[in-house]
Coordinates of C-alpha atoms and ligand atoms in Angstrom, one line a residue:
X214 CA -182.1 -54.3 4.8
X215 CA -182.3 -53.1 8.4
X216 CA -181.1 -50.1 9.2
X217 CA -178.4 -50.6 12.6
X218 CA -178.9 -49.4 15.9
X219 CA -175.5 -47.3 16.6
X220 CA -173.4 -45.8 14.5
X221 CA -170.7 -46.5 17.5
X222 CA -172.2 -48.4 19.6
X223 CA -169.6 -49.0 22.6
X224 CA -169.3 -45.3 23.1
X225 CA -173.2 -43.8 22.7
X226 CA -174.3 -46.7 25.1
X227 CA -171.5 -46.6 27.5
X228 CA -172.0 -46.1 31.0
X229 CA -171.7 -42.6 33.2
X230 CA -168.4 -43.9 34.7
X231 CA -167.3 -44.8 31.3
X232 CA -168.2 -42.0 29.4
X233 CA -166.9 -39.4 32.1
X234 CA -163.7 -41.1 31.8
X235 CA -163.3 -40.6 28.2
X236 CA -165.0 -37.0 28.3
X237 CA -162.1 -36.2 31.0
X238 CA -159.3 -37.6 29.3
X239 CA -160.3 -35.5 26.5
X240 CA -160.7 -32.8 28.4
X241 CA -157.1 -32.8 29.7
X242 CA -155.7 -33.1 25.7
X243 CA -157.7 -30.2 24.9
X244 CA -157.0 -27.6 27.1
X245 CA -153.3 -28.3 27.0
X246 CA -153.5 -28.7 22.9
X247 CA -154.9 -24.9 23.6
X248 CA -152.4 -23.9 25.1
X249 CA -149.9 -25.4 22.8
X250 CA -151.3 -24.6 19.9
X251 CA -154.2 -21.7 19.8
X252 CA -152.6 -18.1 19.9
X253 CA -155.7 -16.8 21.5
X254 CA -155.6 -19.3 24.5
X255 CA -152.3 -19.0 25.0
X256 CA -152.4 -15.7 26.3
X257 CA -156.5 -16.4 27.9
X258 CA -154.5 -18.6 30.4
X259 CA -151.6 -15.8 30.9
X260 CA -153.9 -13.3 31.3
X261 CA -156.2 -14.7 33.4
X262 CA -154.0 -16.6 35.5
X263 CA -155.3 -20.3 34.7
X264 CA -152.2 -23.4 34.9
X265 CA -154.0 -25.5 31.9
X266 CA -152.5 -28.6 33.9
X267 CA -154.7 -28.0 36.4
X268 CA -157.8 -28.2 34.6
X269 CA -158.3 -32.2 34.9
X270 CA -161.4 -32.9 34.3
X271 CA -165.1 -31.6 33.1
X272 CA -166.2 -30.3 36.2
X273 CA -162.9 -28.2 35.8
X274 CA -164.1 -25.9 33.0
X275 CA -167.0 -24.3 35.1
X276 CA -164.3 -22.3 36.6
X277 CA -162.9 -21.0 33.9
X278 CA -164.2 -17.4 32.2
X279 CA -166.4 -17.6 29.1
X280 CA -165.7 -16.7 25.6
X281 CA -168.4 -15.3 22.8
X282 CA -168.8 -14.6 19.4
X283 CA -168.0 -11.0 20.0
X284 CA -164.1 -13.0 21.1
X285 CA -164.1 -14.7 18.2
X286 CA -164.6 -11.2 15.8
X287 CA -161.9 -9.5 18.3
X288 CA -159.4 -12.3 17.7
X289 CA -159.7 -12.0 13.6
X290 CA -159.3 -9.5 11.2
X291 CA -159.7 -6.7 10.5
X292 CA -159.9 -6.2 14.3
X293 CA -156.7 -8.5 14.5
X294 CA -153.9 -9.3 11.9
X295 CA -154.3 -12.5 11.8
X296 CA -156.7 -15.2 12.9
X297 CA -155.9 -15.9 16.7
X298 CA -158.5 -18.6 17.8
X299 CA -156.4 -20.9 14.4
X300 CA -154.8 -23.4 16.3
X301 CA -152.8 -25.4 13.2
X302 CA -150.6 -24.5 10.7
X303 CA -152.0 -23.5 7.2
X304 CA -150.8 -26.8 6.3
X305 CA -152.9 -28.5 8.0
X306 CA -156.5 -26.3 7.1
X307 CA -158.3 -28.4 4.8
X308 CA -161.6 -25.8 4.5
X309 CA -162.2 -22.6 5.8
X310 CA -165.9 -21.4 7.0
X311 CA -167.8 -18.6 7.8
X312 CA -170.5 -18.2 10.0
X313 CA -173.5 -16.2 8.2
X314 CA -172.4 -12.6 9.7
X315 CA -176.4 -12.3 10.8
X316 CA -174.9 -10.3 13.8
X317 CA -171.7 -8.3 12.3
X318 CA -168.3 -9.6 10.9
X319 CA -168.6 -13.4 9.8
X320 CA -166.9 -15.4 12.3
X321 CA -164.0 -17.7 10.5
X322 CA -163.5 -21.5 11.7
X323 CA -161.0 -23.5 10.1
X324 CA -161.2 -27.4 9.8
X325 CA -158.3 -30.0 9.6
X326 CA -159.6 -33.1 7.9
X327 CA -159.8 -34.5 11.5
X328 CA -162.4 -31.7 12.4
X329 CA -164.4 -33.0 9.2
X330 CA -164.3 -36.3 10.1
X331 CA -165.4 -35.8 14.2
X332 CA -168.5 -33.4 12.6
X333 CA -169.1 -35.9 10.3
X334 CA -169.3 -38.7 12.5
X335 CA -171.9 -36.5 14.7
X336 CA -174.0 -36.2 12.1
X337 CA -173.3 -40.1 11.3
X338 CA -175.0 -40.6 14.6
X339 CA -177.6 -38.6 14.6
X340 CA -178.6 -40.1 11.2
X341 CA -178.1 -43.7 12.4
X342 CA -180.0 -42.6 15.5
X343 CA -183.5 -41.2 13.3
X344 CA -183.3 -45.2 11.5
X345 CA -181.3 -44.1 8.8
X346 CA -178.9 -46.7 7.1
X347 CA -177.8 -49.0 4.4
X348 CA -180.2 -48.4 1.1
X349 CA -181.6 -44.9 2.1
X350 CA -181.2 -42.0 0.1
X351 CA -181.7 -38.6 1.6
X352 CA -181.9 -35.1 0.1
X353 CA -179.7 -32.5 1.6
X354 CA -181.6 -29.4 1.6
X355 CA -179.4 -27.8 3.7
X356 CA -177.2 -24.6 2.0
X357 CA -173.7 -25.9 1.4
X358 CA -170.9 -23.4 0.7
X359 CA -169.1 -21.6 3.2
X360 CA -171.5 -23.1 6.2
X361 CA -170.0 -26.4 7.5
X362 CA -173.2 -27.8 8.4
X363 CA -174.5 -29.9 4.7
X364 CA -170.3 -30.3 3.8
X365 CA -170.0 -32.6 6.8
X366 CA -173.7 -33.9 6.6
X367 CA -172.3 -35.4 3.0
X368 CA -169.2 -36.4 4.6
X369 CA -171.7 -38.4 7.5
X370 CA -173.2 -40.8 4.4
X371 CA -169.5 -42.5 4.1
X372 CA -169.7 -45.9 6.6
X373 CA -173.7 -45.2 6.8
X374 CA -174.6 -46.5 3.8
X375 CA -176.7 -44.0 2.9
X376 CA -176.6 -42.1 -0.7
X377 CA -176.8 -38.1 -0.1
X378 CA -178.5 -36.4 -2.8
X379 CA -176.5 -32.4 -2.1
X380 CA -179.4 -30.3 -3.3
X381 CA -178.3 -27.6 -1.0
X382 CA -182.2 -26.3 -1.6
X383 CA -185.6 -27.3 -1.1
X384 CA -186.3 -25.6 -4.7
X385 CA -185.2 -28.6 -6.2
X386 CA -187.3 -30.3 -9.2
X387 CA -190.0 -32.5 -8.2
X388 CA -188.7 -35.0 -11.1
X389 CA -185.8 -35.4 -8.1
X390 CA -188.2 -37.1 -5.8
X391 CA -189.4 -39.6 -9.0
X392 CA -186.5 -40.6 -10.0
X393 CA -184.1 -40.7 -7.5
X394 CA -187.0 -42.0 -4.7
X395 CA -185.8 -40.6 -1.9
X396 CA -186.0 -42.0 1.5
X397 CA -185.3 -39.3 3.3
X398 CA -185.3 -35.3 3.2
X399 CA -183.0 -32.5 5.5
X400 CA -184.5 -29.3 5.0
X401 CA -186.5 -26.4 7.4
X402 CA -190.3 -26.7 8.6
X403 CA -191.3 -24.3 6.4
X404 CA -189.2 -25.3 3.5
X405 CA -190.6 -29.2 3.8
X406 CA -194.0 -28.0 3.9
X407 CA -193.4 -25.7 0.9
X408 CA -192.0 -29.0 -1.0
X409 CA -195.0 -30.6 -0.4
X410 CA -197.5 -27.7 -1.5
X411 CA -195.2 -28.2 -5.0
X412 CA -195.6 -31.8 -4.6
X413 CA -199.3 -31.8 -4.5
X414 CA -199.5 -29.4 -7.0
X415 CA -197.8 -32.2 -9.3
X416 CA -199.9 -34.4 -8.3
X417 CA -197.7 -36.4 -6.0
X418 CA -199.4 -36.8 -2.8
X419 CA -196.1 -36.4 0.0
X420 CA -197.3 -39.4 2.2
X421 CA -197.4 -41.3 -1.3
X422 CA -193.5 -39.8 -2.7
X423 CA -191.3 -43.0 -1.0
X424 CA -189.6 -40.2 1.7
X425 CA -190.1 -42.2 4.9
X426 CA -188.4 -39.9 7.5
X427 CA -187.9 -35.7 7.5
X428 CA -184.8 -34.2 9.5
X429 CA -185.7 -30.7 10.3
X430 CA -183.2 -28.8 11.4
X431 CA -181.8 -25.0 10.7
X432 CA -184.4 -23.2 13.6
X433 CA -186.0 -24.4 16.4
X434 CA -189.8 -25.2 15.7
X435 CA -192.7 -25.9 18.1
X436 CA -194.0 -29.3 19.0
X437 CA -197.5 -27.9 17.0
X438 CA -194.9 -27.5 13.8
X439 CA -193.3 -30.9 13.8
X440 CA -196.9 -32.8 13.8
X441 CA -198.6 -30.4 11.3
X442 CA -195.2 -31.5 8.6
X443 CA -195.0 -35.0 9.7
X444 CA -199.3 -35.3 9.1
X445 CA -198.4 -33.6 5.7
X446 CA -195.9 -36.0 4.9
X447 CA -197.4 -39.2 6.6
X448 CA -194.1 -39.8 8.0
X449 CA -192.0 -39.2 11.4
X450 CA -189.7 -35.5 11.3
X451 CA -186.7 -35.6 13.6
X452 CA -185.1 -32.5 15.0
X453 CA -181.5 -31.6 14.9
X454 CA -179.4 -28.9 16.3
X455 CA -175.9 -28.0 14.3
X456 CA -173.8 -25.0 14.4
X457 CA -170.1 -24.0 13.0
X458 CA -168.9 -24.1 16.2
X459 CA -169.0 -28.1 16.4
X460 CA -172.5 -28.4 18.7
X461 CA -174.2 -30.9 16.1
X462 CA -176.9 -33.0 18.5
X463 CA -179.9 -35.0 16.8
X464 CA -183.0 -36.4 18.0
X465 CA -183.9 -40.1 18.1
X466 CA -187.1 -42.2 17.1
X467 CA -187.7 -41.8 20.9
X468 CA -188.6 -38.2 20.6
X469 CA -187.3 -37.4 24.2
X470 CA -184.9 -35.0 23.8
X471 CA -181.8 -34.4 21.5
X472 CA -178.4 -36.7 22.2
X473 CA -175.7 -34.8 22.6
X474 CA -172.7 -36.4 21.8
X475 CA -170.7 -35.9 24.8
X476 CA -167.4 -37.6 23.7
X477 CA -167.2 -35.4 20.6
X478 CA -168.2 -32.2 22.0
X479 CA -168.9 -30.4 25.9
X480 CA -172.0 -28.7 27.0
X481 CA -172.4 -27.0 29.8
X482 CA -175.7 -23.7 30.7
X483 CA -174.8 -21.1 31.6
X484 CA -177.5 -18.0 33.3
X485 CA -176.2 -14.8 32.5
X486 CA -178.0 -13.2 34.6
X487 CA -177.6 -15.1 37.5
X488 CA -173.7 -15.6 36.1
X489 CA -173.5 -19.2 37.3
X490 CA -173.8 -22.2 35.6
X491 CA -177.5 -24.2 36.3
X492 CA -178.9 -27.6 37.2
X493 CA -180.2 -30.2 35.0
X494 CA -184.0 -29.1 34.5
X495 CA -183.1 -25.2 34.7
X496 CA -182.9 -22.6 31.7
X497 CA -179.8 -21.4 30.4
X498 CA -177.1 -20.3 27.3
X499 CA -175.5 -23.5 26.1
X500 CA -171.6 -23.3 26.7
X501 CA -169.8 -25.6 24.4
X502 CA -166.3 -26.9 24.9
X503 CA -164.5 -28.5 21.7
X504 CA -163.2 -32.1 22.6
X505 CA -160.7 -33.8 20.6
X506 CA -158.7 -36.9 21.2
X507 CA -155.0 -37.6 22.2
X508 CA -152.8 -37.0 19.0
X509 CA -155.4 -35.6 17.5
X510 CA -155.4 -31.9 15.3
X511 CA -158.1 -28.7 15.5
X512 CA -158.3 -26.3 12.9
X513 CA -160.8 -23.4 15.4
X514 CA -160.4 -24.8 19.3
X515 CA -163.4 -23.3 21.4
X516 CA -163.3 -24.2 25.7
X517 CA -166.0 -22.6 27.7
X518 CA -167.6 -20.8 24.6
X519 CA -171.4 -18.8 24.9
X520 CA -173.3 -20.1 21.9
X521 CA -176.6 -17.3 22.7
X522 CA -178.5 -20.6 22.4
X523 CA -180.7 -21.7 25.0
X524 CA -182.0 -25.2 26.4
X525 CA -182.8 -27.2 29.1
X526 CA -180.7 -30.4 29.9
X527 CA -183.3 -32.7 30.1
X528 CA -181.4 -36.3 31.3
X529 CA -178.5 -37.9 32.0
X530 CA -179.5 -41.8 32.3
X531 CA -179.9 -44.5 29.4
X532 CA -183.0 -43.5 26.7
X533 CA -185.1 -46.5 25.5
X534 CA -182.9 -45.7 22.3
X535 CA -180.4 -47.5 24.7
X536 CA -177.8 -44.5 24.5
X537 CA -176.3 -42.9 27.2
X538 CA -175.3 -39.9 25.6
X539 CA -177.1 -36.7 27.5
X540 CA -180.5 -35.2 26.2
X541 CA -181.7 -31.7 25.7
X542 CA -184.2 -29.5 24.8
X543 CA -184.7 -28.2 21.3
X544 CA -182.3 -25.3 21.8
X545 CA -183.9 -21.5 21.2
X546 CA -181.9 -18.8 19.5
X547 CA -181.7 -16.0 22.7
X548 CA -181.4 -13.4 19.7
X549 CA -185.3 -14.5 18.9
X550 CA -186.5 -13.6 22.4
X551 CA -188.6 -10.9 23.3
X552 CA -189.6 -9.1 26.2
X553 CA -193.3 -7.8 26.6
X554 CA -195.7 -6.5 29.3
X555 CA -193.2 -8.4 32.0
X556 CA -193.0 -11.6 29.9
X557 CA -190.8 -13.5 27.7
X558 CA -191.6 -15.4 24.4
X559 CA -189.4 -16.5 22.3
X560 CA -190.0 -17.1 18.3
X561 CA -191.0 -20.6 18.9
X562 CA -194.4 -19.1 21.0
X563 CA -195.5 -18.0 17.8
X564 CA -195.3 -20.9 15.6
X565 CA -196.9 -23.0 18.6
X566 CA -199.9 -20.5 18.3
X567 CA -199.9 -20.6 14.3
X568 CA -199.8 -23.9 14.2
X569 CA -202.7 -24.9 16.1
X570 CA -204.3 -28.0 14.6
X571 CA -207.9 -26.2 13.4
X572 CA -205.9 -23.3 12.2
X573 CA -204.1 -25.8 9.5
X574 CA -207.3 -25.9 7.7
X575 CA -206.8 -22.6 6.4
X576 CA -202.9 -21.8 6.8
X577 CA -200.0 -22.8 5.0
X578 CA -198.0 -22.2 8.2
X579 CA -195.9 -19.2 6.7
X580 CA -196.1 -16.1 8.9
X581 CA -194.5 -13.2 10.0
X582 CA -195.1 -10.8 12.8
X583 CA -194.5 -7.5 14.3
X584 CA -193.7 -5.9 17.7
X585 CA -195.3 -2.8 17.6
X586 CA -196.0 -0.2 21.0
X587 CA -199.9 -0.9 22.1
X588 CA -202.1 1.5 22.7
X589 CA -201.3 1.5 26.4
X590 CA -198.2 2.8 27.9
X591 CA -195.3 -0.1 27.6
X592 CA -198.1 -2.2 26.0
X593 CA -197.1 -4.4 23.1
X594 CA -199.2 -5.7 20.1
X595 CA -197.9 -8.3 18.3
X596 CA -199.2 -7.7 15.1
X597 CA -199.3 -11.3 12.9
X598 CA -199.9 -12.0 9.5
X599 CA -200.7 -15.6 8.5
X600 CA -200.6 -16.4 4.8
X601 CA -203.0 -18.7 3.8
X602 CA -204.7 -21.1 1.0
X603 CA -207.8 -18.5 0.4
X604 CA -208.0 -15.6 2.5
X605 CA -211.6 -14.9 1.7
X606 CA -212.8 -18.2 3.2
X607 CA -210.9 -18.0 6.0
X608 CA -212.1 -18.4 10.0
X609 CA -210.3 -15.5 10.9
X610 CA -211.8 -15.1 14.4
X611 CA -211.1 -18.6 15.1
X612 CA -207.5 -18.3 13.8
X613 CA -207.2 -15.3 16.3
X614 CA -208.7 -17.4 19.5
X615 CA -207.2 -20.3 18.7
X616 CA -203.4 -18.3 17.8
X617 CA -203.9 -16.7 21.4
X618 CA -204.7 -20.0 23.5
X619 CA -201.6 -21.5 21.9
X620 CA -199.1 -19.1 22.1
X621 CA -200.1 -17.9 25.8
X622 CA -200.0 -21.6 26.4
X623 CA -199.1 -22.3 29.7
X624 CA -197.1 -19.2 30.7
X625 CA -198.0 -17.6 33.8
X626 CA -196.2 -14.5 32.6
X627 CA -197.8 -14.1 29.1
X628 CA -201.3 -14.7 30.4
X629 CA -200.8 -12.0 33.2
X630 CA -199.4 -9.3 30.5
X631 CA -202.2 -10.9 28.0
X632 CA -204.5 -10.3 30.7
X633 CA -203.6 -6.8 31.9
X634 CA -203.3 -5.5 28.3
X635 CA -199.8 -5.3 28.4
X636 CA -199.6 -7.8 25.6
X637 CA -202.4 -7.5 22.4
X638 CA -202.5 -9.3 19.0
X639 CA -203.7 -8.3 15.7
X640 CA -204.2 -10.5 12.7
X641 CA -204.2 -10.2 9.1
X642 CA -204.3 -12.9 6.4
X643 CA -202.4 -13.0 3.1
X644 CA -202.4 -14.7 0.0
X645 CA -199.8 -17.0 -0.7
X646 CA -196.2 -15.9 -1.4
X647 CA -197.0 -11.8 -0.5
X648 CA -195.5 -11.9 3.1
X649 CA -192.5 -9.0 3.3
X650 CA -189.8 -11.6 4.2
X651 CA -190.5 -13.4 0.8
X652 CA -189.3 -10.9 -0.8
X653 CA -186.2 -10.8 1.1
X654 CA -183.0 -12.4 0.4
X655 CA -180.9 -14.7 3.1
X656 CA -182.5 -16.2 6.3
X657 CA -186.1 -15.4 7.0
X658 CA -186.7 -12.8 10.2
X659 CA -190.5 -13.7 10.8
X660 CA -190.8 -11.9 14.2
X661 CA -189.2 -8.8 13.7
X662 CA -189.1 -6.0 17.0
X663 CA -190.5 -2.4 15.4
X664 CA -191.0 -0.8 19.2
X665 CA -189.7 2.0 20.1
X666 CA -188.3 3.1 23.9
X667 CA -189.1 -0.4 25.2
X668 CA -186.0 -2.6 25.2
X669 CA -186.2 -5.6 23.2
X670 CA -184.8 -8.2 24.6
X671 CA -184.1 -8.2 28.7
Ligands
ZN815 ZN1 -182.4 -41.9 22.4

């Protein structure tokens, strides 16, 4: 069987003129559904003098303010008595979510059965996008539950013809893989690579377990992450971005970026510290903007709304994948960004100097690491501890060069403060499975800011 090329073909290859037609038209139906329907917008537009009829197309919504999460928690209990940004009748709620409440109050989202379907079919996409089709079987890993993202993953099989195994974990048994064969696995970079320590420990080799193609998604990861799992598993891993606020994107075989679908959702970036929206090829916040059809229903409407993500919009024009739909860079949580000697680095620095080719020799890839004051005044030292196969036969001084090289990278900024001692690094190895955030509960924090007086993040 071969897999198809589109999920929905006319749309993801349409061209500009088409696409901005139905993007616009869209557009139009939301904002004045938001205004109809969503307590909280209704009095946004009062209050801040906005006519929703005169917001007419995409270009539109750069003029309007920008909402947060921090909106979201005002608008709900127990700040509020009931949920403001619920823009349906109860009637018409099929599920209720939660986001993981990593930074205060869970934020709630509720989902009509149209909501499931438009995630669903993102997700459809993206799968269809990575090869995925008729005869594959894939493993969720992904936690379901309260988070929307593996529900609507499931829901994405139906008219792909592929069979979803809903693990919700990558701690599954290994008999699993034997039996069921899967084709394909969704999990984390550090989860698929702990998989396929347990696989080899079994005796299955991972290249040799019938998975053909990884979806990693969950975190961002560095380029040096995805090649160290896909050399593991002898197969290709393709990134994805999802969040309960609707901004599912996925990567295709092309490896140029990540589609967003742009009739199913609005992206915009946004500089907050230059508090105006940027070019393609510039930094910023991803703003999203839910789009929903004529006649259609929205449980949780969000227009202009600052995801704390950030990314790079890459292109605009047709991929070899032959979709039009626009691409961008593996978004970065802001909340994992940190500030040092003058220079930013983000979470995903760190990986890209962990995994450094020669360093997998001796590394399992798990990690964690420490901001600590250096020695100097408003000096840093990132203190990282690498967990690896045999710490006693390990090139530790090559680890170190070769962990410095790759996370200075490039980075004018980070070699400067590297180079005036603004910025030091300490290593220490650890047998397997004794890192602090294993012992933890919930989502790991591997680069954790201990400093004190020197403000973390800008
Ligand atoms: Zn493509």
């Amino acid at each position: 069987m071969t897999a198809p090329r589109y999920y929905r073909e006319a749309v993801e290859t349409a061209g500009r003129d088409a696409l901005d037609g139905i993007v616009d038209e869209r557009v139009r139906y939301t904002v004045r559904y938001a205004a109809e329907h969503s307590p909280f917008y209704r009095s946004w537009f009062r209050e801040h003098g906005i006519d929703p009829a005169s917001v007419k197309e995409h270009e539109d919504l750069l003029s309007l303010p920008l909402i947060s999460g921090k909106t979201i928690r005002a608008n709900q209990p127990p700040v509020k008595e009931d949920f403001l940004f619920r823009s349906v009748d109860w009637g018409d709620v099929f599920t209720v979510h939660e986001t993981s409440g990593t930074s205060g109050t869970p934020k709630a989202f509720f989902l009509t059965w149209e909501d499931w379907e438009r995630y669903a079919e993102k997700y459809a996409r993206s799968f269809v996008s990575q090869g995925f089709g008729p005869g594959d079987r894939v493993v969720v890993c992904s936690s379901y539950g309260m988070n929307v993202g593996a529900n609507t993953m499931t829901l994405a099989g139906r008219g792909t013809g592929m069979t979803i195994i809903p693990e919700g974990t990558c701690s599954f048994p290994v008999r699993v893989i034997t039996s069921f064969r899967p084709t394909g696995i969704v999990g984390s970079v550090f989860k698929l690579l702990g998989l396929a320590r347990r696989l080899s420990a079994e005796g299955i080799p991972p290249a040799e377990s019938g998975v053909k193609r990884l979806v990693a998604g969950g975190e961002s990861f560095a380029p040096e992450a995805r090649e160290h799992v896909a050399g593991v598993w002898g197969c290709p891993v393709h990134n994805t971005y999802g969040s309960t606020e609707g901004s599912m994107c996925g990567e295709c075989v092309e490896h140029t970026g990540l589609h967003v679908p742009e009739d199913l959702v609005h992206m915009d970036v946004y500089d907050p510290g230059m508090q105006s929206f940027v070019r393609d090829g510039e930094c910023g916040r991803i703003v999203l903007s839910t789009l929903i059809a004529p006649g259609e229903k929205c449980g949780t409407l969000l227009l202009n709304y600052d995801t704390e993500d950030t990314t790079v919009v890459l292109a605009r024009d047709r991929c070899a994948c032959g979709r039009t739909h626009m691409r961008i860079l593996n978004p970065q949580r802001e909340a994992e960004t940190f500030r040092a000697g003058g220079a930013y680095f983000n979470r995903v620095d760190v990986e890209r100097g962990v995994f450094q080719q020669e360093n997998m020799e001796y590394l399992t890839g798990e990690y964690e690491a420490f901001l600590h004051n250096g020695e100097r005044e408003g000096a840093t030292d990132l203190q990282v501890t690498l967990e690896c196969t045999d710490p006693d036969r390990t090139d530790r001084e090559g680890i170190g060069d070769r962990f410095t090289r790759g996370f200075i990278g490039s980075n004018p900024f980070l070699r400067a403060a590297h180079d005036g001692g603004l910025l030091t690094f300490s290593f220490s190895f650890a047998c397997i499975g004794t890192l602090e955030h294993q012992k933890l509960k919930g989502r790991p924090k591997r680069v954790v800011d201990r400093r004190s007086g020197i403000g973390g993040r800008s």
